[in-house]
Coordinates of C-alpha atoms in Angstrom, one line a residue:
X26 CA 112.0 100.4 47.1
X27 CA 115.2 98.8 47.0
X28 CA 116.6 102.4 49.1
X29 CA 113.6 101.6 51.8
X30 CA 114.9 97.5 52.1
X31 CA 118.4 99.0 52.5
X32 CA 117.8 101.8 55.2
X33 CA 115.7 98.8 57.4
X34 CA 118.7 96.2 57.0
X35 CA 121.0 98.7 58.0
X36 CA 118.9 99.6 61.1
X37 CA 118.9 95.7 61.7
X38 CA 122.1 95.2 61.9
X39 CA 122.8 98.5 64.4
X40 CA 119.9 97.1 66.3
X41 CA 121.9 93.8 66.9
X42 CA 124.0 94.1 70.1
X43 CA 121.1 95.7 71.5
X44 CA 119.5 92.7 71.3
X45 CA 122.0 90.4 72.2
X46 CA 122.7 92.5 75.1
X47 CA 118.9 92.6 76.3
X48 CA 119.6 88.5 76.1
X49 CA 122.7 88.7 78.4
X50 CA 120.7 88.0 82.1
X51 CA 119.4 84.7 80.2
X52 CA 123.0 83.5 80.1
X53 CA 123.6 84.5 83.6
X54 CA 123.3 81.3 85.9
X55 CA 124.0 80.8 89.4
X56 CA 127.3 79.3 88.6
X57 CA 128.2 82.9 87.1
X58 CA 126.4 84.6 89.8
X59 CA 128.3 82.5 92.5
X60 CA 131.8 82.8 90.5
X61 CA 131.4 87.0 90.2
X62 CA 130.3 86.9 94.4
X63 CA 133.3 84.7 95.6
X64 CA 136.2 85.2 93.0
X65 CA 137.5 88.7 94.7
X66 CA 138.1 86.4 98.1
X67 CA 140.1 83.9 96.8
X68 CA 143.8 84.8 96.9
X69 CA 146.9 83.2 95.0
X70 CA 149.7 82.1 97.7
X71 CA 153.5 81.5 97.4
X72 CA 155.3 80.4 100.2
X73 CA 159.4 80.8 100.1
X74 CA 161.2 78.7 101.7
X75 CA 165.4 77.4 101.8
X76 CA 166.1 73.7 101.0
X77 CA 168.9 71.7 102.1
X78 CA 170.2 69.2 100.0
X79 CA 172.5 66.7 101.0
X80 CA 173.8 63.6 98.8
X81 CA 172.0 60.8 97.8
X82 CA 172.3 56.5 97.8
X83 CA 172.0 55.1 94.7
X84 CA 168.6 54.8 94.2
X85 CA 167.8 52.1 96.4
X86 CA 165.0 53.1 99.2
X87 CA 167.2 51.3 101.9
X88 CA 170.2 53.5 101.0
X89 CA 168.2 56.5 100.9
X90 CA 167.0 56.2 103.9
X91 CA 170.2 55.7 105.6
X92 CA 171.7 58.4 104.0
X93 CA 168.8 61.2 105.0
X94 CA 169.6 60.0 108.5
X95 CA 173.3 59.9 108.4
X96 CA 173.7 63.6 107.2
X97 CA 170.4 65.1 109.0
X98 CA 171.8 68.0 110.7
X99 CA 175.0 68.1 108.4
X100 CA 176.1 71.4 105.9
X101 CA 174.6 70.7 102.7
X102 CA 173.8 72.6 99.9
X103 CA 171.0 75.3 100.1
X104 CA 168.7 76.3 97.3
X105 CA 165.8 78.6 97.4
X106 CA 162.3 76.8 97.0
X107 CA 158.8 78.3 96.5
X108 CA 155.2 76.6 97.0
X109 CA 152.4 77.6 95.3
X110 CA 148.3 77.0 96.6
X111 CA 145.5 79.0 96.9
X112 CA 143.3 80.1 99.6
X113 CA 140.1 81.8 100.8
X114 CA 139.4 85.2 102.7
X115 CA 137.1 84.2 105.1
X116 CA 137.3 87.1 107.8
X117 CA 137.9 90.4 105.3
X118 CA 137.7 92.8 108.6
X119 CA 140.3 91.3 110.2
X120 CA 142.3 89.6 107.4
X121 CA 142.0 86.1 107.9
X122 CA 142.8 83.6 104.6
X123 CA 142.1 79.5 105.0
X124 CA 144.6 77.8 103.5
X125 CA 146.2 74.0 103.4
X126 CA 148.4 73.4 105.9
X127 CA 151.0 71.9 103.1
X128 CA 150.9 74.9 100.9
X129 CA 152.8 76.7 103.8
X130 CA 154.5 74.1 105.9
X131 CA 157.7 75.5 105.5
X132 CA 157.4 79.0 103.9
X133 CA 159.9 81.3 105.5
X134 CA 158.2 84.2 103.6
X135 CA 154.6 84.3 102.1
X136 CA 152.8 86.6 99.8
X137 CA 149.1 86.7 98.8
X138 CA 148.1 88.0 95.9
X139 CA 144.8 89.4 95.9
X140 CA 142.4 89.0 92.5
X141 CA 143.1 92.4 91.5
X142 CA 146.8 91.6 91.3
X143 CA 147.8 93.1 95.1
X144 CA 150.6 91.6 96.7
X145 CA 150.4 91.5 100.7
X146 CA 152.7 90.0 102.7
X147 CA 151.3 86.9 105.5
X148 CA 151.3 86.3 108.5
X149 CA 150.8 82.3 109.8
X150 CA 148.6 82.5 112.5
X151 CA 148.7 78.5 113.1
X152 CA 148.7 75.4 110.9
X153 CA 147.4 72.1 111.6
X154 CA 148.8 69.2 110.0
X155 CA 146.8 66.7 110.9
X156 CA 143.9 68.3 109.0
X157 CA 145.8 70.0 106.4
X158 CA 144.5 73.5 107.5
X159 CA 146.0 76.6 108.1
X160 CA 145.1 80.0 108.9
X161 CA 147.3 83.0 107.4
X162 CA 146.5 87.0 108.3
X163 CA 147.0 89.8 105.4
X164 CA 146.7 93.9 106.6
X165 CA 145.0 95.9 103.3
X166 CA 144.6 99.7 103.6
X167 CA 141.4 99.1 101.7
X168 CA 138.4 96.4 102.8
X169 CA 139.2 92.9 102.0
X170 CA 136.3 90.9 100.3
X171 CA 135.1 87.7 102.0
X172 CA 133.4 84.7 101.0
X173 CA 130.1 83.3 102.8
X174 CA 130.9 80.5 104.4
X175 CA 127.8 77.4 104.1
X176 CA 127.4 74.2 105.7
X177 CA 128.7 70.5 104.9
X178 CA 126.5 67.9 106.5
X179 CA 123.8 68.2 104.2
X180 CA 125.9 67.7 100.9
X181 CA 123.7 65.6 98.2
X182 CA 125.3 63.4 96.0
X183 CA 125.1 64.6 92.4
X184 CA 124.8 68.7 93.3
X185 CA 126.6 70.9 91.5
X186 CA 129.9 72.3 93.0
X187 CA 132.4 74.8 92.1
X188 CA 135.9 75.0 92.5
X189 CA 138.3 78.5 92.6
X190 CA 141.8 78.2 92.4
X191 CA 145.4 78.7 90.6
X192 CA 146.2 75.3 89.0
X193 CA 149.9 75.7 87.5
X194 CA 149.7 79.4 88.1
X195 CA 146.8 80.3 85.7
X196 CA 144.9 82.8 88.6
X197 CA 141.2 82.5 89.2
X198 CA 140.2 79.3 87.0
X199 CA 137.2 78.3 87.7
X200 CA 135.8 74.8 87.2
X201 CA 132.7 72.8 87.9
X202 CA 131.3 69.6 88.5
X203 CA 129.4 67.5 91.1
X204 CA 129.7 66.3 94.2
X205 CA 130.8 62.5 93.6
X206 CA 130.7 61.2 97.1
X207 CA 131.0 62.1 101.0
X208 CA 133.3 61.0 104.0
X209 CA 135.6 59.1 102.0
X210 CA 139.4 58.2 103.0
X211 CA 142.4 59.3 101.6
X212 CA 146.0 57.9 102.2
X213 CA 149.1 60.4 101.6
X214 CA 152.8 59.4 102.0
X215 CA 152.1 59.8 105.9
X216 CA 148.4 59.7 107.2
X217 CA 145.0 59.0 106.3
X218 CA 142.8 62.2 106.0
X219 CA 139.3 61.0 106.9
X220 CA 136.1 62.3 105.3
X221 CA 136.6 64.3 102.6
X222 CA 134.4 65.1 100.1
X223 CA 135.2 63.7 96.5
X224 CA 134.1 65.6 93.4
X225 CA 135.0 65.4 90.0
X226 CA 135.6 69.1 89.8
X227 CA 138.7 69.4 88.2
X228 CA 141.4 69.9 90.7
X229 CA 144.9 69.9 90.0
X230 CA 148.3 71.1 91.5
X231 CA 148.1 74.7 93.0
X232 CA 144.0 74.6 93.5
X233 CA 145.0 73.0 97.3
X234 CA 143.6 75.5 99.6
X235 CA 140.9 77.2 97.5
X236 CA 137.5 77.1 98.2
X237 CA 134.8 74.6 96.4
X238 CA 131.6 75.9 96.4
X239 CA 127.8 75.1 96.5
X240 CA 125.3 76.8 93.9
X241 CA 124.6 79.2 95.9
X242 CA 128.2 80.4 96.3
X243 CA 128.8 79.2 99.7
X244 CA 131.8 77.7 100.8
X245 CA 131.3 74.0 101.5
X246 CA 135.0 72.6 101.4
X247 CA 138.9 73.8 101.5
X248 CA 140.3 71.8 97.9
X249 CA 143.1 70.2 99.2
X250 CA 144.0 66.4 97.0
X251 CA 144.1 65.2 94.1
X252 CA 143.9 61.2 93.2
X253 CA 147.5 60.8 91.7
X254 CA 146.6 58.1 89.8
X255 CA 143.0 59.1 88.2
X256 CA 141.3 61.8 86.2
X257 CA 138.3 63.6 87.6
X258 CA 138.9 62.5 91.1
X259 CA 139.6 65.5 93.6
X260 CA 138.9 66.1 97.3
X261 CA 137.7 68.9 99.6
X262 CA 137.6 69.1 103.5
X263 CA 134.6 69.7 104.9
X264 CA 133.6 73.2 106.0
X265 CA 131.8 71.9 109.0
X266 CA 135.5 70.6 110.0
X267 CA 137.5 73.5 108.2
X268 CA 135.4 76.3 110.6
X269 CA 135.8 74.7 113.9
X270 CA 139.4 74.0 113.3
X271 CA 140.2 77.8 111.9
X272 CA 138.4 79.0 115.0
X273 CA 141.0 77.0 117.1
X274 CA 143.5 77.9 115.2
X275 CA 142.7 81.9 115.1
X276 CA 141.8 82.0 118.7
X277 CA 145.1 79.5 120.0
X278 CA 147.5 78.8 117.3
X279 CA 146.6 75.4 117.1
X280 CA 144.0 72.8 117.6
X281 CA 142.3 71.9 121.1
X282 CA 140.3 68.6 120.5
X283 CA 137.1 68.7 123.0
X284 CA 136.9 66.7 125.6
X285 CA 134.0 64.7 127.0
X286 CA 136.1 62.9 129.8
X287 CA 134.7 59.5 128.3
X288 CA 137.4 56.6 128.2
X289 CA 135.6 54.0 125.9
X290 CA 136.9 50.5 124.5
X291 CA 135.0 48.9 120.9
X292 CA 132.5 46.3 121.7
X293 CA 133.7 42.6 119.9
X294 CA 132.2 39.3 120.6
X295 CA 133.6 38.3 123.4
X296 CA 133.7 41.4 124.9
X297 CA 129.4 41.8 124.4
X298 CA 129.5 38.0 125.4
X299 CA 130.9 38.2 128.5
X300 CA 129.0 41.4 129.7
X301 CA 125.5 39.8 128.8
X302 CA 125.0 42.8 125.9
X303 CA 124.2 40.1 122.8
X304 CA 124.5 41.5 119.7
X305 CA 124.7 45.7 120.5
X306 CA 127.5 47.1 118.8
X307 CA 128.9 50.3 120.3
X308 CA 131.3 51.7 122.3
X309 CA 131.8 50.3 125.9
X310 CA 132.0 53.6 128.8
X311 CA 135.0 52.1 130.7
X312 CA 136.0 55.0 132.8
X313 CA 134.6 58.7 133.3
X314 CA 137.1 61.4 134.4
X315 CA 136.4 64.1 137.5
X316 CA 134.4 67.0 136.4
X317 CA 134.1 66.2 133.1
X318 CA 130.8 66.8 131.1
X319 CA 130.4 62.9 130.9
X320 CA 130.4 63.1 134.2
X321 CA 127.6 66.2 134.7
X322 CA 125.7 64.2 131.5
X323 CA 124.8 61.0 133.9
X324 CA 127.0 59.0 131.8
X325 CA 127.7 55.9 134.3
X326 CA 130.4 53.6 133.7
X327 CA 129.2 50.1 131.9
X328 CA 127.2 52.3 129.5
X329 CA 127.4 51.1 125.9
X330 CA 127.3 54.4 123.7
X331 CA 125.9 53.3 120.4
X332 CA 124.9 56.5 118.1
X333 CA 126.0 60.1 118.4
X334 CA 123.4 62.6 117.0
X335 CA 121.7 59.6 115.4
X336 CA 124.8 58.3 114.0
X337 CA 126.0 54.9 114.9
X338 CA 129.3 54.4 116.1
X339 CA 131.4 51.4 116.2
X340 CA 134.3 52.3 116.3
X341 CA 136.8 54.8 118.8
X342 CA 137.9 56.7 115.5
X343 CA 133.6 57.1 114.9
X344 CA 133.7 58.8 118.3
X345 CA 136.9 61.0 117.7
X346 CA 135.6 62.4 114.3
X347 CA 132.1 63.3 115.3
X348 CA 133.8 65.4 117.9
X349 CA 136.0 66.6 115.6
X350 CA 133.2 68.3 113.7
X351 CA 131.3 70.0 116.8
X352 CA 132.1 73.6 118.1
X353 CA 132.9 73.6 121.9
X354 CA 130.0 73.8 124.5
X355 CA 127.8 72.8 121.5
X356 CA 125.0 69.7 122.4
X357 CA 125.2 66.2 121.1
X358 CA 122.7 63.6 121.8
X359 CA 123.8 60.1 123.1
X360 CA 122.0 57.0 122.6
X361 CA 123.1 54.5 124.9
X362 CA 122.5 50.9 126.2
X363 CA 122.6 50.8 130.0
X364 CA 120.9 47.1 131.6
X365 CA 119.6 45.9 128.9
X366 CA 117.5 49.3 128.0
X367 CA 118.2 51.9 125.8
X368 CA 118.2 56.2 126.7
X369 CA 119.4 59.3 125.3
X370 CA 121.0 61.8 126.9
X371 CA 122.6 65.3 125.9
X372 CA 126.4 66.1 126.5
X373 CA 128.2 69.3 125.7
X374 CA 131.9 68.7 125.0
X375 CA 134.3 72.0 125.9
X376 CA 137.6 72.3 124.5
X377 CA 140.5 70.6 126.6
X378 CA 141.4 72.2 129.3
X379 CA 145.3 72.9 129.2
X380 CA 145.6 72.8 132.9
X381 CA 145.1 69.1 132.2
X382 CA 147.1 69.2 128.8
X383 CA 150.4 70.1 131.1
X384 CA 150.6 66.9 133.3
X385 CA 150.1 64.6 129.8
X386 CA 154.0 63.8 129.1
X387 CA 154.9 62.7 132.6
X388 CA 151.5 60.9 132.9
X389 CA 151.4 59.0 129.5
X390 CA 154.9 58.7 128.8
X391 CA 156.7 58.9 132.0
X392 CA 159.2 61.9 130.4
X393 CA 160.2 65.8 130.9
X394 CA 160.8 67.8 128.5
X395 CA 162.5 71.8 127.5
X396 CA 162.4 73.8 125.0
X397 CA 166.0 74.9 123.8
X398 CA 166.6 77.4 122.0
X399 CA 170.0 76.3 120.6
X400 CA 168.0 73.2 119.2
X401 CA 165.5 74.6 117.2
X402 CA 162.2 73.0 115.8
X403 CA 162.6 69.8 118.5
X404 CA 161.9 69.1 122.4
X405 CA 164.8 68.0 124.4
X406 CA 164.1 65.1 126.9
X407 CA 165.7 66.0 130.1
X408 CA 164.2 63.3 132.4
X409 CA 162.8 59.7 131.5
X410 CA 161.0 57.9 134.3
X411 CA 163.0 54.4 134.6
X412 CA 160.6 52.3 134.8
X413 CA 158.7 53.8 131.2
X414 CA 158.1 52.5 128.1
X415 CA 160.0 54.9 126.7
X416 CA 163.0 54.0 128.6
X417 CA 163.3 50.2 128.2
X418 CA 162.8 51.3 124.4
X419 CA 166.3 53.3 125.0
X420 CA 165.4 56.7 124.9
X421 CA 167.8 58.6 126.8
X422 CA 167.8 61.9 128.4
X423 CA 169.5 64.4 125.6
X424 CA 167.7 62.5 123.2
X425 CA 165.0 65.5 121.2
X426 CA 161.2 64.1 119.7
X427 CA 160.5 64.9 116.3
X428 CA 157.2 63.2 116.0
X429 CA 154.1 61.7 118.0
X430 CA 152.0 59.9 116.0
X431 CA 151.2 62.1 113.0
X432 CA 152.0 65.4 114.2
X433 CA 155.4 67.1 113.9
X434 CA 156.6 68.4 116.9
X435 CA 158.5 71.6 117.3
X436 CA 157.4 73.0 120.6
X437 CA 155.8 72.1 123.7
X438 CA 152.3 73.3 122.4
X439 CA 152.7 70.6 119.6
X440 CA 153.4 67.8 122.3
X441 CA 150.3 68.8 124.1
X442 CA 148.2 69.0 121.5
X443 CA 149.6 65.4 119.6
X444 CA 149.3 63.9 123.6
X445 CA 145.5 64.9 124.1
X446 CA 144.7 63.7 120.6
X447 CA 145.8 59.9 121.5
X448 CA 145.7 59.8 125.0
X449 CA 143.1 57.2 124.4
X450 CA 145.2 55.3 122.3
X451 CA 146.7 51.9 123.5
X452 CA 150.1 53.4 121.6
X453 CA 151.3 55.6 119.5
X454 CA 154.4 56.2 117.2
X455 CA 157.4 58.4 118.2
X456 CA 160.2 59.5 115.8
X457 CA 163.2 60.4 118.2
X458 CA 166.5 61.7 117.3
X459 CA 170.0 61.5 118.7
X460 CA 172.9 63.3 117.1
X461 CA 172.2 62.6 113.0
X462 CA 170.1 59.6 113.9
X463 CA 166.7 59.2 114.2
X464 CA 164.3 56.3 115.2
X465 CA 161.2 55.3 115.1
X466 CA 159.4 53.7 117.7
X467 CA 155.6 52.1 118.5
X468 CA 154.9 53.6 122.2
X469 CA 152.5 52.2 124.6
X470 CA 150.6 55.2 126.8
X471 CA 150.2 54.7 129.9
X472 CA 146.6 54.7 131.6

């Protein structure tokens, strides 16, 4: 008898892991699922680069800053740097990886490492600062994975999100958490990124570039910040944003806003008193340009544009960042106020035409420019219009631009692109150098 109770204990215990592995699909969630789908596309990224380092002040800001500007341009001491981030493949045919702009913003060299430990060296197809996004291209002799990109204007407070990346070097963590709020604002040292998406996902240095995910294992935002100051606060661009920008980026090598042709001034007070409008908020149509769709639309001057897509806008940065989230040639419905009644029309934005784009530096700012190649990473000014802004300031010809607002500028692509994005700006800033010296400047644009 006791034999018998032995033999069936025995067979039990060997029976065991069978059962715990019949259990195993119980444990398998849709975070696992979505992890196990989208881990192989999400790549480690160093990007090498060589830092100069001159001497210092003494601690003081003021002395700092004078000087970085003294020696800018002198011999210093050079010491080999690396960045680290993460990223996503999102094209594995053709080897495309979505990155933050930052990870690679000065990487001489840059290697990704794939989830199976690969090492492949990248190419920067374009970067855009101003969004923090950049696009890098890998060549496999083997298929590259890639992750299935969703949608971001439908994210729901509270849902469960995912984030991929390499904090401090530890490969593929994986965390999880919800989705805390939408379209929030984030200040760095030099801009304002504008509607992120704020999780309490734990994100942390080297996760900037990776993908966070929906349930479903979608991509719904590039991780790219982390509140310095707070625990459980991190931030993700919107894919909506992120795959129209990439697209730019992949197709031109750097970001072409869309252009409607509207010139528009915000409604106050006054402004709404004076034209008879009352109380409607909105933005006031105070110009149309030739052969723009505005123009082809039946936008008419005096219009009072009040909602995009059933969003209300109050503001010229409302206007800017709707666009900023549309594909070119794609629809968006207009509610206006034109004579006291209200009508809806549809527009189709197209991308700026650089026809247009080339005219932009003489027009706003009254200046030509060359690209030199003995003066690398700036444009040369080789004529300033007398009578300019930019002259009375004391800009001179010689003098190189090293900045337009918040956009570094190394070519005369990056001038274009910075000039289109605030040529409906009343001014804008403007870093210029001369010799080891540089200044900074608030310049009013020309109409």
């Amino acid at each position: 008898m006791i034999k018998g109770k032995w033999i069936l204990f025995c067979l039990c215990f060997l029976l065991l892991p069978l059962q715990i592995h019949a259990a195993l699909p119980d444990r398998e969630t849709p975070v696992v699922i979505a992890v196990r789908n989208v881990a192989p596309a999400v790549v480690n990224i160093s990007a090498a680069y060589t830092e100069t380092r001159h001497r210092r002040g003494f601690g003081d800001p003021f002395f700092d800053d004078f000087f970085r500007d003294f020696f800018e341009g002198s011999p210093g001491m050079r010491q080999q740097r690396t960045s680290l981030g993460s990223g996503v493949i999102i094209d594995g045919k053709r080897g495309y990886v979505l990155t933050n702009a930052h990870v690679v913003a000065r990487g001489e060299t840059i290697t990704v490492t794939l989830e199976n430990g690969s090492e492949l060296p990248a190419l920067l197809v374009g970067a855009d600062t101003e969004s923090d996004l950049a696009v890098l291209r890998i060549e496999s002799d083997t298929a590259l994975p890639q992750a299935p990109m969703g949608v971001s204007h439908d994210l729901m407070i509270g849902e469960t999100v995912i984030a991929i990346g390499n904090p401090f070097g530890f490969s593929h963590t994986v965390t999880t958490g919800v989705i805390s709020a939408t379209n929030r604002h984030v200040r760095s040292n030099r801009q304002v990124f504008k509607r992120f998406i704020q999780t309490d996902a734990s994100i942390n240095p080297g996760n900037s570039g990776g993908p966070l995910l929906n349930i479903r294992g979608e991509v719904i935002g590039i991780n790219t910040a982390i509140h310095a100051k707070a625990q459980g606060i991190g931030f993700a661009i919107p894919i909506d944003r992120a795959r129209r920008i990439a697209k730019d980026l992949i197709e031109h090598g750097m970001v072409i806003p869309l252009w409607a042709g509207l010139r528009i001034q915000e409604m106050d007070r006054s402004l709404a008193d004076y034209l008879g409008k009352g109380e409607v908020q909105g933005l006031l149509v105070r110009d149309i340009e030739k052969d723009s769709p505005a123009l082809r639309a039946g936008i008419r001057v005096g219009d009072v544009l009040t909602a995009m897509d059933g969003q209300p806008v109050a503001k010229i940065t409302d206007y800017r960042e709707h666009l900023e989230m549309l594909l070119p040639e794609t629809s968006v419905r207009l509610d206006l106020m034109r004579k006291g009644k209200s009508l809806t029309l549809s527009m189709s934005p197209i991308s700026y035409p650089m026809e247009r784009a080339a005219a932009l530096p003489e027009k706003l700012m009254g200046i030509q420019v060359v690209e030199q190649p003995e003066t690398p990473n700036s444009l040369v000014l080789t004529e300033i219009r007398k009578n300019s802004a930019l002259y009375r300031a004391g800009a001179r010809p010689g003098d190189r631009i090293r900045s337009l607002g918040e956009r570094e500028i190394t070519s005369l692509s990056d001038l274009h692109a910075a000039l289109i994005r605030h040529r409906m700006d009343r001014e804008v800033s403007l870093r210029i150098q001369r010799g080891n010296r540089i200044y900074t400047l608030t310049l009013p644009l020309e109409s």
